[in-house]
Short mmCIF file of C-alpha atoms in Angstrom, two decimals:
data_model
loop_
_atom_site.label_atom_id
_atom_site.label_comp_id
_atom_site.label_asym_id
_atom_site.label_seq_id
_atom_site.Cartn_x
_atom_site.Cartn_y
_atom_site.Cartn_z
CA UNK U 12 -3.27 24.20 24.15
CA UNK U 13 -6.72 25.00 21.60
CA UNK U 14 -6.91 24.01 18.24
CA UNK U 15 -4.93 27.88 17.68
CA UNK U 16 -2.28 27.85 19.27
CA UNK U 17 -1.76 24.19 18.37
CA UNK U 18 -1.57 25.87 14.60
CA UNK U 19 0.04 28.68 15.41
CA UNK U 20 2.52 27.78 16.56
CA UNK U 21 3.44 24.98 13.97
CA UNK U 22 2.86 27.59 11.51
CA UNK U 23 4.94 29.94 12.84
CA UNK U 24 7.59 26.52 13.06
CA UNK U 25 7.49 26.46 9.42
CA UNK U 26 7.76 29.58 8.39
CA UNK U 27 11.58 29.36 9.95
CA UNK U 28 12.31 25.64 9.58
CA UNK U 29 10.14 24.38 6.87
CA UNK U 30 10.66 22.92 3.60
CA UNK U 31 9.95 26.10 0.26
CA UNK U 32 11.80 24.72 -1.59
CA UNK U 33 9.88 21.39 -3.21
CA UNK U 34 9.19 21.22 -6.26
CA UNK U 35 6.17 20.22 -6.43
CA UNK U 36 5.78 23.75 -4.34
CA UNK U 37 6.31 26.36 -7.19
CA UNK U 38 4.06 26.36 -8.81
CA UNK U 39 2.46 23.95 -6.13
CA UNK U 40 -1.41 23.08 -8.76
CA UNK U 41 -3.36 20.54 -8.62
CA UNK U 42 -1.33 17.52 -10.80
CA UNK U 43 1.59 18.88 -9.46
CA UNK U 44 0.55 18.34 -6.01
CA UNK U 45 -2.18 15.40 -6.49
CA UNK U 46 1.60 13.33 -8.25
CA UNK U 47 3.93 13.76 -5.37
CA UNK U 48 1.61 13.15 -3.18
CA UNK U 49 0.80 9.54 -4.95
CA UNK U 50 4.88 9.21 -5.48
CA UNK U 51 5.17 10.31 -1.61
CA UNK U 52 3.01 6.95 -0.68
CA UNK U 53 5.40 4.40 0.69
CA UNK U 54 8.51 6.21 -0.06
CA UNK U 55 10.98 9.26 1.37
CA UNK U 56 10.77 12.34 -0.63
CA UNK U 57 15.13 12.21 -1.13
CA UNK U 58 14.09 8.83 -3.56
CA UNK U 59 10.94 10.57 -4.70
CA UNK U 60 12.50 13.95 -6.38
CA UNK U 61 14.69 13.25 -9.37
CA UNK U 62 11.65 10.64 -10.07
CA UNK U 63 9.72 13.27 -9.94
CA UNK U 64 11.53 15.76 -11.88
CA UNK U 65 11.65 13.21 -14.64
CA UNK U 66 8.20 12.49 -14.73
CA UNK U 67 6.69 15.89 -15.33
CA UNK U 68 9.78 16.01 -17.84
CA UNK U 69 8.11 13.26 -19.55
CA UNK U 70 3.59 14.70 -18.46
CA UNK U 71 3.74 18.36 -17.93
CA UNK U 72 0.26 17.86 -17.00
CA UNK U 73 -2.98 15.71 -16.84
CA UNK U 74 -3.83 15.62 -21.09
CA UNK U 75 -0.02 14.41 -21.21
CA UNK U 76 -0.63 11.65 -18.39
CA UNK U 77 -3.99 10.41 -20.02
CA UNK U 78 -2.92 10.40 -24.01
CA UNK U 79 0.40 8.06 -23.08
CA UNK U 80 0.34 4.52 -23.46
CA UNK U 81 0.60 2.88 -20.41
CA UNK U 82 3.94 1.45 -20.65
CA UNK U 83 5.85 4.75 -21.13
CA UNK U 84 4.60 5.74 -17.67
CA UNK U 85 5.06 2.64 -15.72
CA UNK U 86 9.16 2.62 -17.15
CA UNK U 87 9.71 5.88 -16.15
CA UNK U 88 7.98 3.99 -13.09
CA UNK U 89 9.74 1.73 -13.30
CA UNK U 90 12.33 1.74 -9.50
CA UNK U 91 9.89 3.63 -7.68
CA UNK U 92 7.97 0.77 -6.71
CA UNK U 93 4.13 0.27 -5.78
CA UNK U 94 3.62 -0.28 -9.14
CA UNK U 95 -0.57 -0.30 -8.93
CA UNK U 96 -0.19 3.58 -7.68
CA UNK U 97 1.58 4.04 -11.00
CA UNK U 98 -1.29 2.22 -13.28
CA UNK U 99 -3.93 4.17 -10.90
CA UNK U 100 -2.47 7.59 -11.52
CA UNK U 101 -2.96 6.58 -15.28
CA UNK U 102 -6.41 5.57 -15.33
CA UNK U 103 -7.73 8.88 -12.76
CA UNK U 104 -5.71 10.90 -15.56
CA UNK U 105 -7.99 9.56 -18.25
CA UNK U 106 -11.02 9.89 -15.79
CA UNK U 107 -10.15 13.67 -15.59
CA UNK U 108 -9.89 13.76 -18.63
CA UNK U 109 -13.09 12.26 -19.55
CA UNK U 110 -15.39 13.29 -17.62
CA UNK U 111 -13.77 16.06 -16.15
CA UNK U 112 -12.98 18.57 -19.03
CA UNK U 113 -8.69 17.77 -17.58
CA UNK U 114 -9.29 19.81 -15.17
CA UNK U 115 -8.57 17.97 -11.85
CA UNK U 116 -12.05 17.58 -9.74
CA UNK U 117 -11.99 20.30 -6.49
CA UNK U 118 -15.25 18.27 -4.92
CA UNK U 119 -14.20 15.83 -2.13
CA UNK U 120 -16.58 13.13 -2.54
CA UNK U 121 -15.44 12.95 -6.40
CA UNK U 122 -12.25 13.38 -5.43
CA UNK U 123 -12.37 10.08 -3.80
CA UNK U 124 -13.49 8.12 -6.19
CA UNK U 125 -10.57 8.28 -8.75
CA UNK U 126 -8.40 5.29 -8.06
CA UNK U 127 -5.62 5.33 -6.20
CA UNK U 128 -6.49 8.77 -3.66
CA UNK U 129 -7.73 7.51 -0.53
CA UNK U 130 -8.95 9.97 2.47
CA UNK U 131 -5.64 11.39 3.31
CA UNK U 132 -4.35 11.98 -0.24
CA UNK U 133 -7.65 13.29 -0.84
CA UNK U 134 -7.86 16.16 1.16
CA UNK U 135 -3.64 16.53 1.04
CA UNK U 136 -4.53 17.98 -2.83
CA UNK U 137 -7.54 19.87 -1.95
CA UNK U 138 -5.67 21.47 0.97
CA UNK U 139 -2.38 22.78 -1.13
CA UNK U 140 -3.71 22.61 -4.27
CA UNK U 141 -6.77 24.74 -3.46
CA UNK U 142 -6.84 26.08 0.37
CA UNK U 143 -9.99 23.91 1.25
CA UNK U 144 -10.36 22.57 4.92
CA UNK U 145 -9.14 19.15 4.85
CA UNK U 146 -7.11 16.67 7.62
CA UNK U 147 -4.77 14.56 6.25
CA UNK U 148 -3.17 11.81 8.14
CA UNK U 149 -0.08 10.19 6.50
CA UNK U 150 2.41 8.34 8.12
CA UNK U 151 4.35 11.04 9.83
CA UNK U 152 1.25 13.09 10.61
CA UNK U 153 0.09 9.85 12.44
CA UNK U 154 3.56 10.03 14.53
CA UNK U 155 2.63 14.06 15.14
CA UNK U 156 -0.68 13.29 16.39
CA UNK U 157 0.01 10.08 18.38
CA UNK U 158 2.64 11.34 20.03
CA UNK U 159 1.11 15.25 21.34
CA UNK U 160 -2.03 13.78 22.73
CA UNK U 161 -0.37 10.24 23.92
CA UNK U 162 -2.77 8.24 21.56
CA UNK U 163 -1.75 4.01 22.18
CA UNK U 164 -1.23 1.72 19.65
CA UNK U 165 -0.86 0.06 15.82
CA UNK U 166 -2.16 3.99 14.17
CA UNK U 167 -3.44 1.03 11.59
CA UNK U 168 -6.22 -0.18 14.45
CA UNK U 169 -8.93 1.50 13.15
CA UNK U 170 -10.20 2.03 16.66
CA UNK U 171 -6.63 4.54 16.82
CA UNK U 172 -7.57 5.90 13.17
CA UNK U 173 -10.50 7.48 14.67
CA UNK U 174 -9.26 8.27 17.42
CA UNK U 175 -6.39 9.96 15.40
CA UNK U 176 -9.00 11.36 12.42
CA UNK U 177 -11.20 12.64 15.24
CA UNK U 178 -7.75 15.28 16.84
CA UNK U 179 -6.68 16.22 13.16
CA UNK U 180 -10.26 17.85 11.98
CA UNK U 181 -10.49 19.26 15.67
CA UNK U 182 -6.75 20.70 15.36
CA UNK U 183 -7.47 22.63 11.54
CA UNK U 184 -6.88 26.06 10.94
CA UNK U 185 -9.15 28.11 9.24
CA UNK U 186 -6.59 29.81 6.87
CA UNK U 187 -3.27 28.66 5.35
CA UNK U 188 -3.82 26.03 5.27
CA UNK U 189 -1.82 24.65 2.30
CA UNK U 190 1.02 25.38 4.65
CA UNK U 191 -0.58 23.82 7.54
CA UNK U 192 -0.75 20.65 5.79
CA UNK U 193 2.62 20.47 4.58
CA UNK U 194 3.34 21.83 8.32
CA UNK U 195 2.99 18.71 9.40
CA UNK U 196 4.18 16.81 7.23
CA UNK U 197 7.69 18.27 7.87
CA UNK U 198 7.10 18.35 11.25
CA UNK U 199 6.79 14.08 11.00
CA UNK U 200 9.72 13.79 8.36
CA UNK U 201 12.50 16.17 9.79
CA UNK U 202 11.25 16.59 14.02
CA UNK U 203 9.29 14.03 15.10
CA UNK U 204 10.98 10.87 13.82
CA UNK U 205 9.85 7.71 14.15
CA UNK U 206 13.66 7.14 15.60
CA UNK U 207 15.86 9.91 17.45
CA UNK U 208 12.81 12.65 17.79
CA UNK U 209 14.28 16.35 18.01
CA UNK U 210 11.83 17.18 20.20
CA UNK U 211 14.39 20.13 21.68
CA UNK U 212 13.55 21.86 18.62
CA UNK U 213 9.77 21.06 18.29
CA UNK U 214 7.49 23.58 18.40
CA UNK U 215 3.91 21.40 19.93
CA UNK U 216 6.75 19.97 22.90
CA UNK U 217 5.63 21.81 25.87
CA UNK U 218 1.96 20.25 25.48
CA UNK U 219 3.33 16.85 23.52
CA UNK U 220 1.40 14.31 26.45
CA UNK U 221 3.86 11.29 25.27
CA UNK U 222 7.22 13.20 26.29
CA UNK U 223 5.33 14.58 29.41
CA UNK U 224 4.91 11.37 30.11
CA UNK U 225 8.45 9.95 29.08
CA UNK U 226 6.15 8.00 26.00
CA UNK U 227 7.95 8.73 23.00
CA UNK U 228 10.05 4.99 22.40
CA UNK U 229 6.48 3.92 22.72
CA UNK U 230 3.92 5.73 20.63
CA UNK U 231 2.75 5.65 18.03
CA UNK U 232 3.01 1.53 18.10
CA UNK U 233 4.65 -0.61 15.66
CA UNK U 234 2.43 -3.13 13.42
CA UNK U 235 2.23 -6.24 15.01
CA UNK U 236 4.79 -8.31 13.84
CA UNK U 237 3.85 -11.28 11.96
CA UNK U 238 5.84 -13.57 9.63
CA UNK U 239 7.21 -13.00 6.32
CA UNK U 240 6.48 -16.06 3.84
CA UNK U 241 9.14 -16.78 1.58
CA UNK U 242 8.07 -17.55 -1.85
CA UNK U 243 10.25 -19.00 -4.93
CA UNK U 244 9.47 -18.79 -8.44
CA UNK U 245 12.10 -19.07 -11.59
CA UNK U 246 12.74 -16.14 -14.14
CA UNK U 247 13.14 -17.92 -17.31
CA UNK U 248 15.20 -15.70 -19.58
CA UNK U 249 14.35 -16.89 -22.96
CA UNK U 250 16.63 -15.85 -26.12
CA UNK U 251 14.83 -16.51 -29.73
CA UNK U 252 17.72 -17.56 -32.09
CA UNK U 253 18.71 -14.01 -32.99
CA UNK U 254 19.21 -13.38 -29.50
CA UNK U 255 15.66 -11.83 -28.61
CA UNK U 256 14.24 -11.74 -25.27
CA UNK U 257 11.01 -13.26 -24.22
CA UNK U 258 8.93 -10.82 -22.14
CA UNK U 259 5.46 -11.41 -20.59
CA UNK U 260 2.77 -8.55 -19.56
CA UNK U 261 2.78 -9.72 -15.52
CA UNK U 262 -1.40 -9.81 -14.65
CA UNK U 263 -2.80 -6.58 -13.68
CA UNK U 264 -2.40 -8.06 -9.30
CA UNK U 265 0.23 -9.97 -8.13
CA UNK U 266 4.38 -9.57 -8.26
CA UNK U 267 4.97 -6.61 -10.34
CA UNK U 268 1.29 -6.51 -11.41
CA UNK U 269 1.07 -4.54 -15.47
CA UNK U 270 4.62 -4.46 -15.35
CA UNK U 271 6.67 -5.97 -18.12
CA UNK U 272 9.02 -9.29 -17.13
CA UNK U 273 11.00 -12.56 -18.05
CA UNK U 274 7.97 -15.48 -17.82
CA UNK U 275 7.71 -16.60 -13.69
CA UNK U 276 7.46 -20.09 -13.01
CA UNK U 277 7.99 -22.55 -10.19
CA UNK U 278 9.29 -25.14 -12.37
CA UNK U 279 12.42 -23.58 -13.96
CA UNK U 280 11.13 -25.37 -17.73
CA UNK U 281 9.46 -24.08 -20.65
CA UNK U 282 8.07 -26.20 -22.87
CA UNK U 283 10.39 -25.94 -26.63
CA UNK U 284 13.06 -24.90 -25.03
CA UNK U 285 16.68 -26.32 -23.79
CA UNK U 286 18.44 -25.33 -20.97
CA UNK U 287 22.33 -23.20 -20.89
CA UNK U 288 22.48 -21.87 -17.43
CA UNK U 289 21.51 -20.47 -14.51
CA UNK U 290 22.77 -16.78 -13.18
CA UNK U 291 22.83 -15.98 -9.18
CA UNK U 292 19.89 -15.53 -7.41
CA UNK U 293 18.28 -12.84 -6.24
CA UNK U 294 16.40 -11.70 -3.51
CA UNK U 295 13.73 -9.20 -3.13
CA UNK U 296 11.44 -7.80 -0.44
CA UNK U 297 8.04 -6.36 -1.11
CA UNK U 298 5.44 -5.03 1.64
CA UNK U 299 4.58 -9.02 2.98
CA UNK U 300 6.78 -11.24 1.65
CA UNK U 301 10.25 -11.81 0.36
CA UNK U 302 10.37 -12.96 -3.24
CA UNK U 303 13.77 -15.14 -4.13
CA UNK U 304 14.53 -15.38 -7.83
CA UNK U 305 16.45 -17.45 -9.51
CA UNK U 306 16.91 -16.64 -12.79
CA UNK U 307 17.79 -19.64 -15.78
CA UNK U 308 18.90 -19.28 -19.60
CA UNK U 309 16.87 -20.95 -22.21
CA UNK U 310 17.49 -21.08 -25.71
CA UNK U 311 14.27 -21.20 -27.65
CA UNK U 312 13.47 -22.10 -31.41
CA UNK U 313 10.24 -20.10 -31.32
CA UNK U 314 9.23 -16.50 -33.37
CA UNK U 315 6.00 -16.08 -32.54
CA UNK U 316 4.81 -14.75 -29.03
CA UNK U 317 1.30 -14.98 -26.99
CA UNK U 318 -0.78 -11.97 -26.87
CA UNK U 319 0.66 -11.15 -23.19
CA UNK U 320 4.10 -11.69 -24.45
CA UNK U 321 6.80 -9.97 -27.17
CA UNK U 322 10.02 -10.47 -28.20
CA UNK U 323 12.30 -7.92 -26.87
CA UNK U 324 16.30 -6.48 -27.58
CA UNK U 325 17.82 -5.67 -24.21
CA UNK U 326 17.88 -2.24 -25.57
CA UNK U 327 13.78 -2.66 -26.23
CA UNK U 328 13.09 -3.90 -23.45
CA UNK U 329 15.06 -1.34 -20.92
CA UNK U 330 12.42 1.58 -22.17
CA UNK U 331 9.68 -0.43 -21.15
CA UNK U 332 8.32 -1.08 -17.59
CA UNK U 333 10.48 -3.30 -16.02
CA UNK U 334 10.99 -4.14 -12.21
CA UNK U 335 13.87 -2.61 -11.02
CA UNK U 336 15.44 -6.38 -9.34
CA UNK U 337 14.20 -6.97 -13.38
CA UNK U 338 16.41 -4.19 -15.27
CA UNK U 339 19.61 -4.87 -13.31
CA UNK U 340 19.75 -8.30 -14.12
CA UNK U 341 18.90 -7.29 -17.89
CA UNK U 342 21.99 -5.00 -17.71
CA UNK U 343 24.71 -8.15 -17.03
CA UNK U 344 23.32 -9.81 -19.08
#
């Protein structure tokens, strides 16, 4: 099949079966597409949509996002995970306002320099918002192309990824780039799924090499398995005489980077505080490790906090950027 036949079949399928009612499609401008693409990194569409709508109501444009306090941004992101995305989004908005008069840049290399935007995300934004001719290679698209061309191996491997990029660029049509980009993502999300793909409904089935060779279940190959280490920490729920909770800003890198959290430490002790009890252990999974948290209830006579700390009532804490397990724990206190 030529590149033209590939895109023609895909677009014909998209017109009848693709997703046309996603909130970032109406209108499909650069800010809305950018926000969606960042939220959709590592996250399903159904999970993203309510977060996206709340975020857009609070920050309807780049300028509103750029001038907002980071805490407000993180608070609306709370529960969506991968919080570096929110910090990078906020930082990129400030750069766009400061260096590009608040207009999202249309030059690929300039977009690629913005925090949190890689090659595939830059291509997706420029193709969908401006109709530019750029390839994308998110997880769904890698799966579609790897199966269609029967490219073996794990798509995260450099050698495999380079083959996929070459193929993705070769297959680009000359027009309808925005629809083509969405069509590829839709096909991977709804038909060419990781498990139980619906090959009979695929517009590319006649030319799919993995299907012809009966290799659908083997392509793409999974990420090589590695042991996920287990980390154990104590979550110190320190209350002052007024009942306020001590929170501290997490470092930019590491667990819940940039968010507010009760202090974490290994010992479960805190100078000048008296232990009053413990809460049930919390188990939380991250991409590369599992975390076991033991909440400890402590009472402190202190009323002052360090530069990266603050005392907050439970109601005040809920308005800050908190990780989902911390927010859920505080609701039980």
